[in-house]
């Protein structure tokens, strides 16, 4: 595997990890009623990411619990695996 392929795979894995951590922090913050700058920052970062997933879930399933973080994590994992396989095949 070339250095370029290894670098691209590392970047994809790190970005995936970053999104996962941000979503997990948001989920944990949603359980605790706090209103501070850190909470607002996390919500401002993750709201645009989760909104399309929330809209799809609200359109097709009217559940009392928000499953958009779970759907986002599953989607990010699938996209990560596909991109890594493509990089391995191309390089």
Tab-separated table of N, CA and C in Angstrom:
chain	number	residue	atom	x	y	z
A	1	UNK	N	0.849	-1.175	0.000
A	1	UNK	CA	0.000	0.000	0.000
A	1	UNK	C	0.890	1.232	0.000
A	2	UNK	N	0.531	2.178	-0.829
A	2	UNK	CA	1.341	3.389	-0.953
A	2	UNK	C	1.114	4.324	0.236
A	3	UNK	N	2.018	5.255	0.353
A	3	UNK	CA	1.925	6.238	1.425
A	3	UNK	C	0.673	7.097	1.272
A	4	UNK	N	0.312	7.426	0.034
A	4	UNK	CA	-0.891	8.219	-0.218
A	4	UNK	C	-2.144	7.468	0.236
A	5	UNK	N	-2.216	6.190	-0.093
A	5	UNK	CA	-3.377	5.394	0.306
A	5	UNK	C	-3.454	5.303	1.823
A	6	UNK	N	-2.325	5.062	2.457
A	6	UNK	CA	-2.295	4.981	3.921
A	6	UNK	C	-2.728	6.305	4.547
A	7	UNK	N	-2.265	7.407	3.988
A	7	UNK	CA	-2.632	8.732	4.500
A	7	UNK	C	-4.130	8.996	4.342
A	8	UNK	N	-4.674	8.665	3.179
A	8	UNK	CA	-6.111	8.858	2.953
A	8	UNK	C	-6.951	8.007	3.909
A	9	UNK	N	-6.552	6.769	4.102
A	9	UNK	CA	-7.275	5.890	5.024
A	9	UNK	C	-7.210	6.440	6.442
A	10	UNK	N	-6.052	6.923	6.843
A	10	UNK	CA	-5.905	7.503	8.177
A	10	UNK	C	-6.789	8.728	8.352
A	11	UNK	N	-6.851	9.590	7.352
A	11	UNK	CA	-7.705	10.785	7.425
A	11	UNK	C	-9.173	10.380	7.535
A	12	UNK	N	-9.594	9.424	6.750
A	12	UNK	CA	-10.993	8.963	6.794
A	12	UNK	C	-11.315	8.374	8.159
A	13	UNK	N	-10.415	7.562	8.690
A	13	UNK	CA	-10.652	6.959	10.002
A	13	UNK	C	-10.705	8.008	11.108
A	14	UNK	N	-9.840	8.995	11.037
A	14	UNK	CA	-9.828	10.050	12.069
A	14	UNK	C	-11.080	10.925	11.995
A	15	UNK	N	-11.510	11.260	10.782
A	15	UNK	CA	-12.736	12.049	10.647
A	15	UNK	C	-13.951	11.276	11.151
A	16	UNK	N	-13.990	10.004	10.843
A	16	UNK	CA	-15.073	9.157	11.324
A	16	UNK	C	-15.078	9.112	12.847
A	17	UNK	N	-13.897	8.963	13.421
A	17	UNK	CA	-13.768	8.941	14.873
A	17	UNK	C	-14.212	10.277	15.484
A	18	UNK	N	-13.834	11.381	14.869
A	18	UNK	CA	-14.216	12.703	15.356
A	18	UNK	C	-15.732	12.876	15.353
A	19	UNK	N	-16.384	12.484	14.241
A	19	UNK	CA	-17.848	12.569	14.178
A	19	UNK	C	-18.491	11.687	15.244
A	20	UNK	N	-17.945	10.494	15.423
A	20	UNK	CA	-18.485	9.575	16.429
A	20	UNK	C	-18.390	10.191	17.829
A	21	UNK	N	-17.256	10.756	18.160
A	21	UNK	CA	-17.071	11.378	19.483
A	21	UNK	C	-18.021	12.555	19.667
A	22	UNK	N	-18.145	13.404	18.650
A	22	UNK	CA	-19.060	14.552	18.758
A	22	UNK	C	-20.503	14.106	18.973
A	23	UNK	N	-20.918	13.069	18.258
A	23	UNK	CA	-22.283	12.577	18.415
A	23	UNK	C	-22.477	11.957	19.792
A	24	UNK	N	-21.505	11.214	20.272
A	24	UNK	CA	-21.612	10.608	21.601
A	24	UNK	C	-21.676	11.676	22.691
A	25	UNK	N	-20.882	12.731	22.552
A	25	UNK	CA	-20.950	13.834	23.514
A	25	UNK	C	-22.333	14.464	23.485
A	26	UNK	N	-22.872	14.647	22.293
A	26	UNK	CA	-24.216	15.231	22.180
A	26	UNK	C	-25.268	14.342	22.839
A	27	UNK	N	-25.182	13.043	22.622
A	27	UNK	CA	-26.140	12.117	23.228
A	27	UNK	C	-26.060	12.199	24.751
A	28	UNK	N	-24.850	12.197	25.275
A	28	UNK	CA	-24.690	12.282	26.738
A	28	UNK	C	-25.196	13.622	27.258
A	29	UNK	N	-24.919	14.704	26.549
A	29	UNK	CA	-25.407	16.020	26.974
A	29	UNK	C	-26.929	16.115	26.921
A	30	UNK	N	-27.547	15.346	26.044
A	30	UNK	CA	-29.009	15.398	25.970
A	30	UNK	C	-29.668	14.758	27.188
A	31	UNK	N	-28.930	13.945	27.903
A	31	UNK	CA	-29.477	13.318	29.115
A	31	UNK	C	-29.380	14.227	30.331
A	32	UNK	N	-28.459	15.203	30.269
A	32	UNK	CA	-28.209	16.089	31.403
A	32	UNK	C	-28.699	17.486	31.053
A	33	UNK	N	-29.604	18.026	31.836
A	33	UNK	CA	-30.114	19.368	31.509
A	33	UNK	C	-29.105	20.463	31.869
A	34	UNK	N	-28.265	20.806	30.916
A	34	UNK	CA	-27.315	21.898	31.118
A	34	UNK	C	-27.465	22.895	29.974
A	35	UNK	N	-27.124	24.105	30.267
A	35	UNK	CA	-27.161	25.138	29.235
A	35	UNK	C	-25.951	26.038	29.424
A	36	UNK	N	-24.864	25.655	28.775
A	36	UNK	CA	-23.640	26.447	28.852
A	36	UNK	C	-23.025	26.552	27.458
A	37	UNK	N	-21.894	27.204	27.366
A	37	UNK	CA	-21.267	27.439	26.062
A	37	UNK	C	-20.821	26.138	25.392
A	38	UNK	N	-20.332	25.188	26.174
A	38	UNK	CA	-19.881	23.921	25.608
A	38	UNK	C	-21.051	23.156	24.996
A	39	UNK	N	-22.160	23.116	25.699
A	39	UNK	CA	-23.350	22.431	25.188
A	39	UNK	C	-23.832	23.093	23.904
A	40	UNK	N	-23.872	24.405	23.889
A	40	UNK	CA	-24.289	25.124	22.683
A	40	UNK	C	-23.338	24.858	21.518
A	41	UNK	N	-22.040	24.798	21.797
A	41	UNK	CA	-21.057	24.518	20.753
A	41	UNK	C	-21.285	23.129	20.147
A	42	UNK	N	-21.458	22.134	20.993
A	42	UNK	CA	-21.675	20.763	20.510
A	42	UNK	C	-22.965	20.700	19.698
A	43	UNK	N	-24.025	21.326	20.181
A	43	UNK	CA	-25.295	21.311	19.445
A	43	UNK	C	-25.173	22.071	18.116
A	44	UNK	N	-24.449	23.176	18.110
A	44	UNK	CA	-24.274	23.935	16.866
A	44	UNK	C	-23.457	23.162	15.834
A	45	UNK	N	-22.527	22.356	16.293
A	45	UNK	CA	-21.721	21.552	15.368
A	45	UNK	C	-22.518	20.363	14.851
A	46	UNK	N	-23.270	19.702	15.728
A	46	UNK	CA	-23.929	18.450	15.348
A	46	UNK	C	-25.328	18.628	14.761
A	47	UNK	N	-25.975	19.740	15.019
A	47	UNK	CA	-27.330	19.939	14.478
A	47	UNK	C	-27.385	19.864	12.946
A	48	UNK	N	-26.501	20.555	12.224
A	48	UNK	CA	-26.569	20.450	10.756
A	48	UNK	C	-26.279	19.035	10.241
A	49	UNK	N	-25.469	18.293	10.977
A	49	UNK	CA	-25.136	16.932	10.575
A	49	UNK	C	-26.330	16.002	10.789
A	50	UNK	N	-27.011	16.161	11.906
A	50	UNK	CA	-28.102	15.250	12.257
A	50	UNK	C	-29.455	15.631	11.658
A	51	UNK	N	-29.614	16.876	11.233
A	51	UNK	CA	-30.921	17.328	10.739
A	51	UNK	C	-31.471	16.489	9.587
A	52	UNK	N	-30.692	16.150	8.552
A	52	UNK	CA	-31.261	15.322	7.475
A	52	UNK	C	-31.727	13.949	7.971
A	53	UNK	N	-30.988	13.368	8.898
A	53	UNK	CA	-31.374	12.071	9.442
A	53	UNK	C	-32.630	12.181	10.294
A	54	UNK	N	-32.713	13.267	11.050
A	54	UNK	CA	-33.902	13.502	11.874
A	54	UNK	C	-35.126	13.727	10.997
A	55	UNK	N	-34.959	14.473	9.902
A	55	UNK	CA	-36.075	14.724	8.990
A	55	UNK	C	-36.591	13.437	8.360
A	56	UNK	N	-35.668	12.567	7.940
A	56	UNK	CA	-36.074	11.299	7.341
A	56	UNK	C	-36.801	10.431	8.358
A	57	UNK	N	-36.263	10.365	9.558
A	57	UNK	CA	-36.913	9.545	10.592
A	57	UNK	C	-38.279	10.101	10.977
A	58	UNK	N	-38.394	11.417	11.058
A	58	UNK	CA	-39.687	12.024	11.390
A	58	UNK	C	-40.708	11.816	10.278
A	59	UNK	N	-40.227	11.791	9.042
A	59	UNK	CA	-41.138	11.622	7.916
A	59	UNK	C	-41.711	10.212	7.864
A	60	UNK	N	-40.860	9.209	8.118
A	60	UNK	CA	-41.302	7.825	7.963
A	60	UNK	C	-41.663	7.135	9.277
A	61	UNK	N	-41.049	7.531	10.357
A	61	UNK	CA	-41.336	6.943	11.666
A	61	UNK	C	-41.604	8.067	12.646
A	62	UNK	N	-42.684	7.998	13.328
A	62	UNK	CA	-42.991	9.012	14.317
A	62	UNK	C	-42.752	8.423	15.703
A	63	UNK	N	-41.473	8.384	16.085
A	63	UNK	CA	-41.088	7.776	17.350
A	63	UNK	C	-40.895	8.844	18.423
A	64	UNK	N	-41.148	8.498	19.675
A	64	UNK	CA	-40.936	9.474	20.754
A	64	UNK	C	-39.461	9.669	21.111
A	65	UNK	N	-38.607	8.812	20.575
A	65	UNK	CA	-37.175	8.911	20.856
A	65	UNK	C	-36.434	9.269	19.565
A	66	UNK	N	-35.404	10.073	19.704
A	66	UNK	CA	-34.637	10.517	18.540
A	66	UNK	C	-33.556	9.485	18.220
A	67	UNK	N	-33.698	8.823	17.094
A	67	UNK	CA	-32.735	7.813	16.669
A	67	UNK	C	-31.774	8.329	15.601
A	68	UNK	N	-31.802	9.629	15.338
A	68	UNK	CA	-30.928	10.178	14.300
A	68	UNK	C	-29.439	9.987	14.603
A	69	UNK	N	-28.978	10.082	15.858
A	69	UNK	CA	-27.558	9.801	16.096
A	69	UNK	C	-27.170	8.363	15.738
A	70	UNK	N	-28.031	7.428	16.050
A	70	UNK	CA	-27.760	6.029	15.721
A	70	UNK	C	-27.705	5.829	14.207
A	71	UNK	N	-28.660	6.396	13.501
A	71	UNK	CA	-28.681	6.283	12.040
A	71	UNK	C	-27.455	6.950	11.422
A	72	UNK	N	-27.056	8.089	11.973
A	72	UNK	CA	-25.869	8.781	11.471
A	72	UNK	C	-24.614	7.935	11.676
A	73	UNK	N	-24.468	7.338	12.850
A	73	UNK	CA	-23.283	6.521	13.136
A	73	UNK	C	-23.235	5.305	12.220
A	74	UNK	N	-24.368	4.668	11.998
A	74	UNK	CA	-24.408	3.520	11.081
A	74	UNK	C	-24.019	3.956	9.670
A	75	UNK	N	-24.529	5.091	9.240
A	75	UNK	CA	-24.217	5.606	7.903
A	75	UNK	C	-22.743	5.969	7.773
A	76	UNK	N	-22.204	6.635	8.775
A	76	UNK	CA	-20.791	7.023	8.739
A	76	UNK	C	-19.890	5.787	8.704
A	77	UNK	N	-20.238	4.766	9.473
A	77	UNK	CA	-19.447	3.527	9.463
A	77	UNK	C	-19.478	2.877	8.083
A	78	UNK	N	-20.649	2.840	7.473
A	78	UNK	CA	-20.775	2.224	6.141
A	78	UNK	C	-19.977	3.017	5.103
A	79	UNK	N	-20.087	4.336	5.130
A	79	UNK	CA	-19.354	5.173	4.180
A	79	UNK	C	-17.849	5.024	4.398
A	80	UNK	N	-17.424	4.968	5.645
A	80	UNK	CA	-16.003	4.782	5.945
A	80	UNK	C	-15.489	3.471	5.354
A	81	UNK	N	-16.207	2.383	5.567
A	81	UNK	CA	-15.787	1.072	5.050
A	81	UNK	C	-15.735	1.071	3.520
A	82	UNK	N	-16.736	1.676	2.890
A	82	UNK	CA	-16.764	1.730	1.418
A	82	UNK	C	-15.583	2.539	0.888
A	83	UNK	N	-15.322	3.701	1.481
A	83	UNK	CA	-14.209	4.538	1.020
A	83	UNK	C	-12.863	3.844	1.204
A	84	UNK	N	-12.688	3.172	2.327
A	84	UNK	CA	-11.429	2.470	2.567
A	84	UNK	C	-11.239	1.348	1.552
A	85	UNK	N	-12.298	0.607	1.262
A	85	UNK	CA	-12.200	-0.459	0.252
A	85	UNK	C	-11.869	0.118	-1.122
A	86	UNK	N	-12.481	1.243	-1.463
A	86	UNK	CA	-12.192	1.879	-2.748
A	86	UNK	C	-10.733	2.338	-2.828
A	87	UNK	N	-10.246	2.904	-1.757
A	87	UNK	CA	-8.847	3.350	-1.741
A	87	UNK	C	-7.907	2.165	-1.893
A	88	UNK	N	-8.201	1.074	-1.209
A	88	UNK	CA	-7.352	-0.110	-1.305
A	88	UNK	C	-7.368	-0.661	-2.739
A	89	UNK	N	-8.526	-0.670	-3.365
A	89	UNK	CA	-8.631	-1.187	-4.732
A	89	UNK	C	-7.914	-0.265	-5.722
A	90	UNK	N	-8.082	1.032	-5.555
A	90	UNK	CA	-7.489	1.990	-6.498
A	90	UNK	C	-5.973	2.029	-6.356
A	91	UNK	N	-5.477	2.027	-5.133
A	91	UNK	CA	-4.031	2.140	-4.935
A	91	UNK	C	-3.441	0.767	-4.721
